[in-house]
XYZ file of C-alpha atoms in Angstrom:
755
model
C 0.000 0.000 0.000
C 2.757 2.429 0.929
C 5.604 1.020 -1.144
C 8.301 3.593 -1.852
C 11.048 2.979 -4.378
C 13.937 5.382 -4.110
C 15.403 4.656 -7.523
C 14.767 6.835 -10.541
C 16.013 5.216 -13.773
C 19.702 4.524 -13.064
C 19.865 6.904 -10.086
C 19.688 5.602 -6.518
C 18.879 7.532 -3.348
C 20.333 6.500 0.005
C 20.243 8.124 3.422
C 23.049 8.026 5.988
C 23.375 9.375 9.517
C 26.108 11.870 10.354
C 27.054 12.776 13.915
C 28.807 15.853 15.261
C 27.211 18.572 13.108
C 26.431 21.721 15.069
C 25.674 24.565 12.660
C 24.906 25.588 9.086
C 28.621 25.724 8.275
C 28.946 22.057 9.319
C 26.129 21.225 6.915
C 27.890 23.019 4.092
C 31.186 21.256 4.816
C 29.616 17.774 4.903
C 27.649 18.461 1.705
C 30.773 19.592 -0.126
C 32.688 16.518 1.065
C 29.952 14.082 0.016
C 29.543 15.789 -3.356
C 33.261 15.224 -3.981
C 32.790 11.425 -3.920
C 32.921 9.835 -7.382
C 29.485 9.214 -8.855
C 27.530 11.305 -6.322
C 25.049 13.453 -8.248
C 23.408 15.439 -5.452
C 23.527 15.683 -1.668
C 21.210 17.213 0.888
C 22.286 17.351 4.540
C 19.862 18.203 7.326
C 21.225 19.631 10.576
C 18.150 18.931 12.704
C 17.878 15.224 11.822
C 21.579 14.476 11.384
C 20.826 12.868 8.020
C 22.449 13.134 4.621
C 20.464 12.087 1.540
C 22.703 11.152 -1.382
C 21.662 10.544 -4.993
C 24.274 8.593 -6.932
C 24.688 6.885 -10.271
C 25.476 3.211 -10.935
C 29.245 3.737 -10.811
C 30.170 5.491 -7.579
C 32.625 5.379 -4.704
C 30.384 3.453 -2.318
C 29.629 3.745 1.401
C 33.282 3.246 2.316
C 34.206 6.416 0.433
C 31.337 8.340 2.067
C 32.570 7.208 5.480
C 36.126 8.245 4.632
C 35.296 11.811 3.585
C 32.961 12.339 6.560
C 35.638 11.227 9.030
C 38.233 13.366 7.233
C 35.994 16.361 7.835
C 35.955 15.509 11.548
C 32.402 14.138 11.811
C 30.965 10.754 12.748
C 29.720 8.288 10.141
C 26.805 6.499 11.836
C 25.804 4.191 9.000
C 23.132 3.928 6.333
C 19.451 4.267 7.218
C 17.883 1.098 5.859
C 14.230 0.077 5.659
C 13.811 -0.588 9.350
C 12.658 1.310 12.399
C 16.079 1.621 13.995
C 17.824 4.968 13.732
C 21.560 5.130 14.548
C 21.331 8.874 15.150
C 19.087 8.250 18.177
C 21.812 6.447 20.130
C 24.204 9.266 19.270
C 21.612 11.814 20.391
C 21.156 10.048 23.742
C 24.915 10.069 24.296
C 25.103 13.721 23.311
C 22.309 14.669 25.712
C 24.019 12.832 28.576
C 27.356 14.477 27.771
C 25.758 17.920 27.474
C 23.952 17.577 30.801
C 27.165 16.617 32.598
C 29.206 19.386 31.038
C 26.518 22.061 31.481
C 26.237 21.142 35.166
C 30.019 21.244 35.660
C 30.289 24.461 33.633
C 27.555 26.131 35.688
C 29.214 25.165 38.986
C 32.659 26.295 37.834
C 31.248 29.526 36.352
C 29.513 30.344 39.646
C 32.708 29.753 41.653
C 34.785 31.780 39.181
C 32.192 34.568 39.276
C 32.528 34.727 43.089
C 36.301 34.984 42.698
C 36.049 37.677 40.024
C 33.721 39.740 42.237
C 35.731 39.049 45.382
C 35.176 42.592 46.671
C 31.401 41.992 46.765
C 31.665 39.146 49.242
C 33.197 39.881 52.639
C 34.014 36.245 53.468
C 36.285 36.084 50.373
C 38.238 39.244 51.097
C 40.553 37.403 53.485
C 42.040 35.553 50.492
C 44.901 37.478 48.838
C 44.006 38.684 45.347
C 47.045 37.034 43.772
C 46.051 33.601 45.133
C 42.465 34.173 43.986
C 43.672 34.955 40.456
C 45.774 31.780 40.357
C 42.795 29.747 41.597
C 40.564 31.235 38.899
C 43.199 30.477 36.269
C 43.167 26.804 37.320
C 39.357 26.553 37.612
C 38.710 28.287 34.280
C 40.923 25.866 32.338
C 38.506 22.887 32.612
C 35.522 25.245 32.168
C 36.918 26.443 28.834
C 38.864 23.475 27.470
C 36.922 20.483 28.866
C 33.395 21.835 29.120
C 33.901 23.698 25.838
C 36.070 21.021 24.252
C 33.603 20.453 21.383
C 34.074 24.053 20.237
C 37.860 23.728 20.047
C 37.587 20.362 18.288
C 35.172 21.888 15.777
C 37.429 24.890 15.226
C 40.412 22.604 14.647
C 38.478 20.529 12.111
C 37.428 23.685 10.308
C 40.983 25.023 10.283
C 42.253 21.770 8.760
C 39.794 22.316 5.913
C 40.914 25.957 5.602
C 37.503 27.222 6.632
C 35.685 28.472 9.721
C 32.330 28.038 11.402
C 30.384 28.741 14.562
C 32.809 26.641 16.621
C 35.610 28.890 15.412
C 33.791 31.960 16.716
C 33.172 30.459 20.159
C 36.646 28.925 20.494
C 38.471 32.096 19.474
C 36.278 34.257 21.699
C 36.630 32.069 24.813
C 40.351 31.457 24.265
C 41.027 35.160 23.719
C 39.308 36.048 27.013
C 41.144 33.257 28.885
C 44.577 34.014 27.361
C 44.230 37.730 28.072
C 43.222 36.994 31.681
C 46.143 34.561 32.099
C 48.554 37.228 30.844
C 47.049 39.749 33.271
C 47.433 37.201 36.106
C 51.067 36.244 35.591
C 52.480 39.357 33.919
C 50.508 42.273 35.402
C 53.530 44.636 35.270
C 53.491 44.664 31.450
C 49.941 46.020 31.532
C 50.798 48.589 34.214
C 53.723 49.853 32.167
C 51.290 50.547 29.352
C 48.980 52.410 31.727
C 46.304 49.694 31.617
C 44.809 48.033 34.704
C 45.270 44.253 34.419
C 41.592 43.216 34.501
C 40.734 39.527 34.162
C 37.786 37.978 32.373
C 37.911 34.413 33.624
C 34.218 34.577 34.486
C 33.428 35.825 30.985
C 35.379 32.979 29.332
C 33.678 30.324 31.501
C 30.195 31.818 31.133
C 30.515 32.175 27.353
C 31.169 28.448 26.978
C 28.548 27.411 29.558
C 25.758 29.605 28.194
C 26.346 28.490 24.625
C 26.358 24.888 25.834
C 23.032 25.516 27.606
C 21.664 26.647 24.248
C 22.997 23.441 22.660
C 21.324 21.354 25.372
C 17.969 23.062 24.879
C 18.289 22.665 21.106
C 19.066 18.945 21.456
C 16.011 18.454 23.675
C 13.814 20.438 21.287
C 14.998 18.368 18.304
C 13.882 15.268 20.154
C 10.427 16.780 20.674
C 9.999 17.548 16.982
C 10.305 13.821 16.209
C 7.705 12.809 18.798
C 5.168 11.851 16.111
C 7.582 9.292 14.668
C 8.467 7.917 18.094
C 4.790 7.522 18.923
C 4.285 5.541 15.705
C 7.289 3.360 16.503
C 5.932 2.714 19.991
C 2.741 1.253 18.529
C 4.553 -1.738 17.059
C 3.516 -4.942 18.931
C 6.287 -7.062 20.441
C 4.706 -10.532 20.006
C 2.295 -12.382 17.700
C 0.104 -15.516 17.919
C 1.407 -17.830 15.195
C -0.797 -20.725 14.008
C 1.383 -23.659 12.982
C 0.118 -27.225 12.548
C -3.144 -26.218 14.208
C -1.257 -25.081 17.321
C -1.026 -21.531 18.654
C 2.493 -20.305 19.404
C 3.456 -16.924 20.848
C 6.518 -15.633 18.994
C 8.414 -12.364 18.653
C 7.100 -10.178 15.822
C 10.538 -10.304 14.184
C 10.111 -14.079 13.678
C 6.924 -13.722 11.592
C 7.404 -14.476 7.884
C 5.311 -13.555 4.857
C 2.719 -16.293 4.360
C 2.442 -17.217 8.063
C -1.054 -17.586 9.542
C -1.644 -15.478 12.652
C -4.418 -15.141 15.204
C -5.488 -11.773 16.635
C -7.609 -11.633 19.782
C -9.853 -8.794 21.022
C -7.941 -5.867 22.524
C -4.654 -6.736 20.787
C -2.722 -4.775 18.219
C -2.299 -6.447 14.832
C 1.376 -7.489 14.591
C 1.981 -7.273 10.796
C 0.127 -6.431 7.580
C -2.075 -9.155 6.125
C -5.351 -10.388 4.648
C -8.122 -11.884 6.813
C -8.620 -15.620 6.270
C -11.489 -16.253 8.686
C -13.622 -14.250 11.076
C -14.404 -10.569 11.209
C -13.787 -7.719 13.623
C -14.069 -4.026 14.294
C -10.634 -2.427 14.017
C -9.437 0.979 15.209
C -7.209 2.243 12.373
C -6.917 5.811 13.697
C -3.125 5.610 14.091
C -2.882 4.883 10.378
C -5.721 6.868 8.840
C -6.607 9.516 11.417
C -10.225 8.304 11.399
C -11.644 8.012 14.916
C -14.488 5.686 13.847
C -13.511 1.969 13.955
C -14.105 0.019 10.725
C -15.444 -3.500 10.131
C -13.015 -5.858 8.407
C -14.136 -9.200 6.969
C -12.651 -12.196 5.155
C -10.510 -11.133 2.203
C -9.923 -7.561 3.457
C -6.578 -6.029 4.389
C -5.438 -5.334 7.945
C -2.398 -3.317 8.975
C 0.298 -3.600 11.625
C -0.159 -1.673 14.901
C -3.897 -1.057 14.371
C -6.097 -2.100 17.314
C -8.478 -5.067 17.159
C -11.523 -3.914 19.096
C -13.952 -6.849 19.104
C -13.869 -10.303 17.442
C -11.015 -12.718 16.890
C -9.792 -13.539 13.400
C -6.987 -15.273 11.576
C -5.039 -13.666 8.759
C -2.194 -14.383 6.381
C 0.882 -12.162 6.746
C 1.602 -10.188 3.572
C 3.964 -7.524 4.908
C 6.479 -7.889 7.760
C 9.253 -5.727 9.164
C 10.128 -2.907 6.784
C 7.363 -4.018 4.399
C 4.512 -3.004 6.716
C 2.511 0.142 6.089
C 3.636 1.472 9.486
C 7.343 1.030 8.691
C 6.974 2.669 5.292
C 4.968 5.569 6.720
C 7.745 6.164 9.242
C 10.322 6.042 6.450
C 8.351 8.533 4.345
C 8.100 10.979 7.222
C 11.751 10.571 8.214
C 12.768 11.160 4.593
C 10.661 14.314 4.534
C 12.100 15.514 7.825
C 15.597 14.953 6.490
C 14.921 16.840 3.281
C 15.875 20.399 2.572
C 13.454 23.002 1.309
C 14.781 25.391 -1.379
C 14.439 28.276 1.087
C 16.984 26.525 3.321
C 19.558 26.419 0.545
C 19.549 30.225 0.580
C 20.257 30.185 4.328
C 23.120 27.710 3.841
C 24.654 29.871 1.123
C 24.489 32.954 3.329
C 26.098 30.988 6.176
C 29.093 30.140 3.965
C 29.969 33.835 3.748
C 28.823 34.717 7.223
C 31.681 33.427 9.411
C 34.526 35.067 7.429
C 32.545 38.326 7.415
C 32.156 38.141 11.207
C 35.908 37.701 11.675
C 36.577 40.729 9.501
C 34.095 42.790 11.539
C 35.631 41.506 14.794
C 39.182 42.496 13.761
C 37.965 45.900 12.556
C 36.222 46.336 15.916
C 39.427 45.456 17.750
C 41.456 47.903 15.660
C 38.944 50.742 16.074
C 38.750 50.355 19.867
C 42.504 49.935 20.233
C 43.634 52.875 18.127
C 40.880 55.491 17.891
C 39.277 56.447 21.251
C 41.236 58.748 23.518
C 40.744 56.288 26.387
C 41.522 53.324 24.125
C 43.182 50.248 25.623
C 43.908 46.670 24.747
C 41.482 45.356 27.350
C 38.401 47.130 25.955
C 39.379 46.313 22.356
C 39.687 42.612 23.273
C 36.327 42.548 25.094
C 34.507 44.033 22.109
C 36.366 41.666 19.768
C 35.188 38.652 21.834
C 31.616 40.008 22.081
C 31.321 40.307 18.290
C 32.565 36.741 17.778
C 30.232 35.281 20.380
C 27.013 37.114 19.513
C 27.389 36.280 15.800
C 27.260 32.473 16.176
C 25.002 31.350 13.278
C 23.332 28.353 14.953
C 19.907 30.046 14.840
C 20.335 30.442 11.093
C 21.135 26.766 10.683
C 18.104 25.651 12.703
C 15.561 28.046 11.178
C 14.336 25.794 8.357
C 14.918 22.155 9.389
C 13.171 22.454 12.757
C 10.059 23.946 11.130
C 10.034 21.223 8.443
C 10.378 18.533 11.112
C 7.414 19.864 13.046
C 5.347 20.415 9.871
C 5.905 16.930 8.465
C 5.346 15.378 11.891
C 2.019 17.179 12.212
C 1.103 15.993 8.727
C 1.810 12.371 9.677
C -0.373 12.649 12.772
C -3.199 13.984 10.628
C -2.975 11.439 7.830
C -0.918 13.613 5.454
C 2.440 12.141 4.404
C 4.679 14.828 2.903
C 7.651 13.288 1.104
C 9.951 16.290 1.176
C 10.552 19.869 2.226
C 10.290 20.961 -1.396
C 6.686 19.714 -1.623
C 5.890 21.377 1.687
C 7.235 24.647 0.335
C 5.534 24.463 -3.082
C 2.011 23.452 -2.154
C 1.022 26.809 -0.650
C 1.830 28.493 -3.998
C -0.744 26.463 -5.961
C -3.158 28.169 -8.348
C -5.008 25.101 -9.736
C -6.038 21.786 -8.174
C -6.960 19.072 -10.706
C -8.910 16.054 -9.432
C -9.231 12.678 -11.096
C -12.875 11.553 -11.039
C -13.217 7.824 -10.501
C -11.889 6.671 -7.139
C -10.777 10.171 -6.176
C -13.802 12.458 -6.240
C -16.121 9.457 -6.447
C -16.166 6.224 -4.496
C -15.084 4.193 -7.522
C -17.942 1.727 -7.145
C -21.538 1.755 -8.318
C -24.378 2.489 -5.910
C -28.151 2.614 -6.361
C -29.243 6.247 -6.540
C -32.879 6.004 -7.694
C -35.681 3.410 -7.738
C -38.760 4.353 -9.765
C -41.811 2.057 -9.807
C -44.332 1.880 -12.665
C -48.034 2.406 -11.988
C -49.467 -0.339 -9.789
C -46.121 -1.321 -8.219
C -43.911 0.020 -5.409
C -40.154 0.502 -4.932
C -39.786 -2.502 -2.629
C -41.262 -4.828 -5.254
C -38.927 -3.474 -7.925
C -35.869 -3.948 -5.702
C -37.001 -7.407 -4.543
C -37.309 -8.767 -8.104
C -34.073 -7.061 -9.180
C -32.074 -8.481 -6.261
C -33.361 -12.000 -6.900
C -32.323 -11.804 -10.559
C -28.873 -10.363 -9.730
C -28.116 -12.734 -6.834
C -25.512 -14.803 -8.719
C -24.057 -12.021 -10.896
C -20.565 -10.544 -10.393
C -21.348 -7.421 -12.447
C -20.748 -4.082 -10.595
C -24.362 -3.037 -11.273
C -25.616 -6.293 -9.768
C -23.423 -5.804 -6.690
C -24.828 -2.297 -6.228
C -28.408 -3.633 -6.334
C -27.592 -6.439 -3.888
C -25.929 -3.983 -1.484
C -29.047 -1.796 -1.554
C -31.332 -4.800 -0.973
C -29.188 -5.883 1.968
C -29.277 -2.365 3.424
C -33.097 -2.274 3.083
C -33.468 -5.656 4.778
C -34.965 -7.402 1.756
C -34.867 -11.193 1.732
C -33.491 -12.408 -1.593
C -35.571 -15.223 -3.084
C -34.238 -18.095 -5.169
C -34.915 -18.170 -8.921
C -35.233 -20.947 -11.498
C -33.855 -21.308 -15.017
C -31.480 -18.340 -14.658
C -29.867 -17.075 -17.878
C -27.374 -14.200 -18.166
C -26.904 -12.363 -21.441
C -23.572 -10.532 -21.638
C -23.930 -6.785 -22.111
C -27.727 -7.015 -21.981
C -29.124 -8.335 -18.715
C -30.540 -11.516 -17.184
C -33.773 -13.490 -17.059
C -35.211 -16.226 -14.823
C -38.407 -17.533 -13.275
C -39.405 -16.187 -9.876
C -42.441 -17.815 -8.276
C -43.143 -19.384 -11.700
C -43.311 -15.953 -13.312
C -40.999 -14.859 -16.122
C -38.771 -12.019 -14.797
C -36.292 -9.787 -16.632
C -33.665 -7.198 -15.734
C -31.514 -5.326 -18.227
C -30.981 -2.307 -20.432
C -33.266 -0.729 -23.053
C -32.001 -3.007 -25.859
C -32.689 -6.131 -23.831
C -36.231 -5.026 -23.063
C -36.911 -4.280 -26.715
C -35.503 -7.651 -27.766
C -37.894 -9.328 -25.303
C -40.849 -7.237 -26.579
C -41.312 -5.422 -23.253
C -42.765 -1.892 -23.737
C -40.932 0.754 -21.635
C -42.227 4.008 -23.179
C -44.163 4.911 -20.016
C -40.847 5.481 -18.191
C -39.079 7.476 -20.958
C -39.326 10.837 -19.161
C -37.717 9.503 -15.974
C -35.119 7.557 -17.974
C -34.019 10.629 -19.974
C -33.685 12.711 -16.814
C -31.529 10.089 -15.076
C -29.374 9.597 -18.171
C -28.678 13.352 -18.353
C -27.437 13.114 -14.768
C -24.843 10.565 -15.851
C -26.591 7.578 -14.275
C -26.910 4.052 -15.667
C -30.502 2.776 -15.916
C -31.713 -0.859 -15.858
C -35.331 -1.946 -16.223
C -37.161 -4.649 -14.259
C -40.015 -6.536 -15.976
C -42.496 -9.212 -14.896
C -44.460 -11.277 -17.418
C -43.605 -8.896 -20.304
C -44.676 -5.850 -18.261
C -42.157 -3.255 -16.997
C -42.614 -2.785 -13.219
C -39.918 -0.107 -12.710
C -36.356 0.953 -13.184
C -33.239 1.243 -11.043
C -30.567 3.911 -11.589
C -26.971 3.419 -10.461
C -23.983 5.723 -10.487
C -20.498 6.136 -9.121
C -21.440 8.503 -6.297
C -19.255 11.343 -4.958
C -17.344 10.763 -1.749
C -18.817 12.337 1.371
C -15.882 14.753 1.662
C -15.757 15.807 -2.012
C -18.264 18.675 -2.042
C -16.911 20.273 1.144
C -13.339 19.977 -0.151
C -14.176 21.731 -3.433
C -15.981 24.478 -1.542
C -13.029 25.084 0.796
C -10.512 25.162 -2.073
C -12.587 27.604 -4.116
C -13.109 29.793 -1.060
C -9.321 29.892 -0.733
C -9.035 31.379 -4.229
C -7.929 28.225 -6.054
C -9.240 27.059 -9.412
C -10.647 23.519 -9.228
C -10.829 21.212 -12.262
C -11.799 17.602 -12.892
C -10.076 15.289 -15.377
C -11.500 11.938 -16.465
C -11.653 9.396 -19.236
C -15.435 9.231 -18.873
C -17.781 10.820 -21.392
C -18.651 14.467 -20.975
C -22.242 13.746 -19.898
C -21.244 11.672 -16.880
C -18.362 14.014 -16.064
C -20.524 17.144 -16.222
C -23.149 15.480 -14.018
C -20.620 14.747 -11.243
C -19.003 18.174 -11.654
C -22.413 19.848 -11.330
C -23.109 18.028 -8.068
C -19.774 19.107 -6.601
C -19.627 22.684 -7.875
C -16.687 22.161 -10.255
C -16.774 24.621 -13.151
C -14.043 23.241 -15.444
C -14.099 19.645 -16.708
C -11.612 17.802 -18.935
C -13.570 14.748 -20.158
C -12.735 11.922 -22.583
C -9.043 12.228 -21.661
C -7.103 9.018 -22.250
C -4.808 7.909 -19.399
C -1.672 8.676 -21.378
C -2.885 12.207 -22.105
C -3.582 13.301 -18.537
C 0.028 14.393 -18.045
C -0.172 16.425 -21.279
C -3.195 18.304 -19.915
C -1.255 19.083 -16.737
C 1.672 20.426 -18.784
C -0.685 22.623 -20.812
C -1.863 24.253 -17.589
C 1.734 24.730 -16.441
C 2.726 26.303 -19.764
C -0.136 28.773 -19.229
C 1.572 29.897 -16.017
C -0.438 27.840 -13.534
C 1.086 26.080 -10.520
C -0.742 22.764 -10.556
C -1.585 20.080 -8.018
C -2.914 16.764 -9.320
C -4.999 14.569 -7.015
C -5.410 10.933 -8.088
C -5.495 7.331 -6.978
C -4.948 4.962 -9.886
C -2.068 3.655 -11.964
C -3.345 5.744 -14.877
C -2.921 8.863 -12.733
C 0.775 8.262 -12.012
C 2.190 10.186 -15.032
C -0.012 13.196 -14.244
C 0.938 13.030 -10.542
C 4.615 13.051 -11.491
C 4.164 15.852 -14.046
C 2.286 18.168 -11.651
C 4.094 20.685 -9.479
C 2.636 18.808 -6.509
C 1.230 15.283 -6.865
C -1.256 14.216 -4.194
C -2.191 10.520 -3.981
C -5.104 9.007 -2.104
C -3.789 6.369 0.309
C -6.517 3.925 -0.670
C -5.182 3.983 -4.225
C -2.444 2.053 -5.973
C 1.210 1.763 -4.976
C 2.260 3.303 -8.305
C 0.155 6.423 -7.722
C 1.515 6.814 -4.194
C 5.071 6.331 -5.430
C 4.671 9.026 -8.103
C 3.202 11.603 -5.713
C 4.756 14.213 -3.439
C 2.022 13.937 -0.812
C -0.024 10.912 0.237
C -3.355 11.209 2.036
C -3.456 8.093 4.206
C -7.173 8.241 4.883
C -9.674 8.323 2.062
C -10.759 11.871 2.930
C -10.303 14.661 0.389
C -10.280 17.312 3.133
C -6.641 16.315 3.454
C -5.962 18.448 0.345
C -6.924 21.822 1.906
C -5.405 20.615 5.197
C -2.066 20.034 3.435
C -2.230 23.519 1.924
C -2.973 25.049 5.331
C -0.095 23.098 6.869
C 2.250 24.327 4.133
C 1.173 27.923 4.654
C 1.664 27.671 8.415
C 5.071 25.983 8.071
C 6.371 28.489 5.526
C 5.188 31.334 7.738
C 7.203 29.892 10.632
C 10.279 29.340 8.425
C 10.183 32.946 7.239
C 9.745 34.161 10.822
C 12.718 32.050 11.908
C 14.949 33.319 9.101
C 13.884 36.907 9.711
C 14.669 36.777 13.404
C 17.939 34.902 12.837
C 19.117 37.579 10.378
C 17.578 40.438 12.351
C 19.281 39.257 15.522
C 22.703 39.375 13.881
C 22.058 42.676 12.105
C 21.162 44.286 15.449
C 23.437 42.293 17.745
C 26.778 42.609 15.939
C 26.848 46.458 15.843
C 25.874 46.594 19.541
C 28.648 44.118 20.402
C 31.075 46.192 18.324
C 30.220 49.238 20.455
C 28.067 51.219 17.999
C 25.860 52.500 20.857
C 28.744 53.612 23.070
C 29.245 57.109 21.544
C 25.524 57.881 22.012
C 24.414 56.002 25.133
C 27.613 54.685 26.716
C 26.405 51.084 26.200
C 28.923 48.266 25.801
C 28.170 44.536 25.699
C 30.093 42.119 27.892
C 30.880 38.709 26.323
C 28.785 36.750 28.828
C 25.693 38.771 27.887
C 26.511 38.234 24.216
C 26.686 34.477 24.851
C 23.334 34.535 26.642
C 21.751 36.458 23.751
C 23.197 34.026 21.209
C 21.860 30.994 23.098
C 18.481 32.686 23.458
C 18.273 33.284 19.687
C 18.729 29.575 18.954
C 16.199 28.551 21.553
C 13.710 31.139 20.259
C 13.974 29.734 16.711
C 13.333 26.176 17.898
C 10.516 27.341 20.192
C 8.882 29.223 17.318
C 8.983 26.038 15.230
C 7.366 24.058 18.044
C 4.694 26.770 18.259
C 3.503 25.528 14.848
C 1.913 22.572 16.643
C -0.195 24.855 18.855
C -1.203 27.067 15.913
C -2.273 24.024 13.892
C -4.323 22.523 16.723
C -5.978 25.880 17.385
C -7.009 26.387 13.751
C -8.175 22.816 13.041
């Protein structure tokens, strides 16, 4: 049902996990390294998920080469993400969280002690300690605070330097080291400062607090990243651990991992279904809300599909396993969402490009700041120039810029999954809110895809129940869709279906038999005429129903017509409301179908669709989509069948109905898991909300630096006497990253509020 093939012609897409990335510059470095591998055609690296998606040709360097270049860049290669539920980045994330918690705690304790020593004159109980001894103690205590607690920043800076580049780690490492080195010089060689007329101030507390505050920001970011993947973790948690295997008429309880395709399994009331399969015996009411988003349980009978992790509410049943492990709908849904969360929207590529120029620009500004404060002011001194230099480096850390897009995409795609909307990539999420036209396939998309009785009209002297009773008896043994529609209606109306004698079916015409020793007929106009049954009395009703796109069959008894039954492929319950919502949102709505114009216009009229493309052959649907695109339209195609796949692929955004074929789902950008067309406007709303958050994040990330860097450089000092200490710069930098992640998480509240 949710099969996803990552290959396109001779191109193959794989996803690997990369550990140790901390900012947008890391992303750029890893992308460049992976792109340098022979045969790699394109690479997209996502900071928030720690994933790299690589598209390569048939002749390429292989995983070993990918691992080599990642390690050379100073990052961790955590393996390929295969079709299973395990994620190697999770173990790395747990280790990172534990390490961050330990180091933040130690950094906070050391920073507090160093702060007391720096402000010794504030605390009477410390004034008994000679200042020289206090300075030596702070020198010793600050070393682990800077070089052990902040070791990741120095490692990152070293890696960047080896590649002849720089990143956020470079800014933090240089800033903290400059403050510590200056303070060490002031501690051990104070006379050199005094000779120059400068008081030997120390900034041990600033160096320690810079590292600790930035690490606090990293810790909060790591926790927030975990929250954005909560939808996936909830889905993973639904997977049952054991299954009841039927083997040689005995029931065995085995681990789910031991179940093979073709095994027969038993599911009891109150249990979750362990794997995908088809019911062999029994029936039950099943809660499929985790898969489809529908709160109403559904009845499943012999021959119908059931899916892993859905809840069996009532009866017991046996079923044959058809999908296990990575082949289950649940596993493939998780993979789709993870792939989307690891993708990169085009808007993020702009942010990455800016980040590549950002760090060198910050260093230039920092050195200019140092030079200005050292040479120009009358009261200029090395100490003030160094403090402003460090403040500029610290406040400019671009981690907020790197997190602006991926965190919002993670939350947006996670919300989509929880609401039955699988978005395959950030690009689709970005494009869908720009749509101008939504084109719907008719059969199986706007309509149910199966015939249903819409009208029963009795001739004079008869009633509707009699007409349906005779019709159901005649159609009892037929497999024709029209016959099945009549039988379904008879069953719904509680009509007992009588047995007939001497039954004869005439292909393309109808059927005849004896019911209660009376000659009975059912069929189309030609059949009635061939049997000399007059039907002129019902011509007015027949013509009206035919204009509405309905199929009419007549029922006759002893050469006398007793009534007619009209059937049609009826619109889905959600279709009319969906069209109304889309049109209200300013979108053009069209229908495309291979049916004749009469039937198509009838359905379109019921749903309020103004533009219809009828009599379109399957191979020409994509051509119609391209015609719209060439006219300047941004087109979404909504379909469900194999014949829709080319049009889904050709559209700017392809939307597949989850109840449709694997090929249609594979060709689409978005899959609606539940058979509810309201998912189309919901996906558009989700895209709009996500893009709004991304733009807010990027604005504040850029705005923060535009405002913060001049303040750190001392631009306000000539007017207001305001200067920014490095520890406050570090706190502001950490706050900017946390605010970006928090704004992304706010998307969840906005979505729930507007549902």
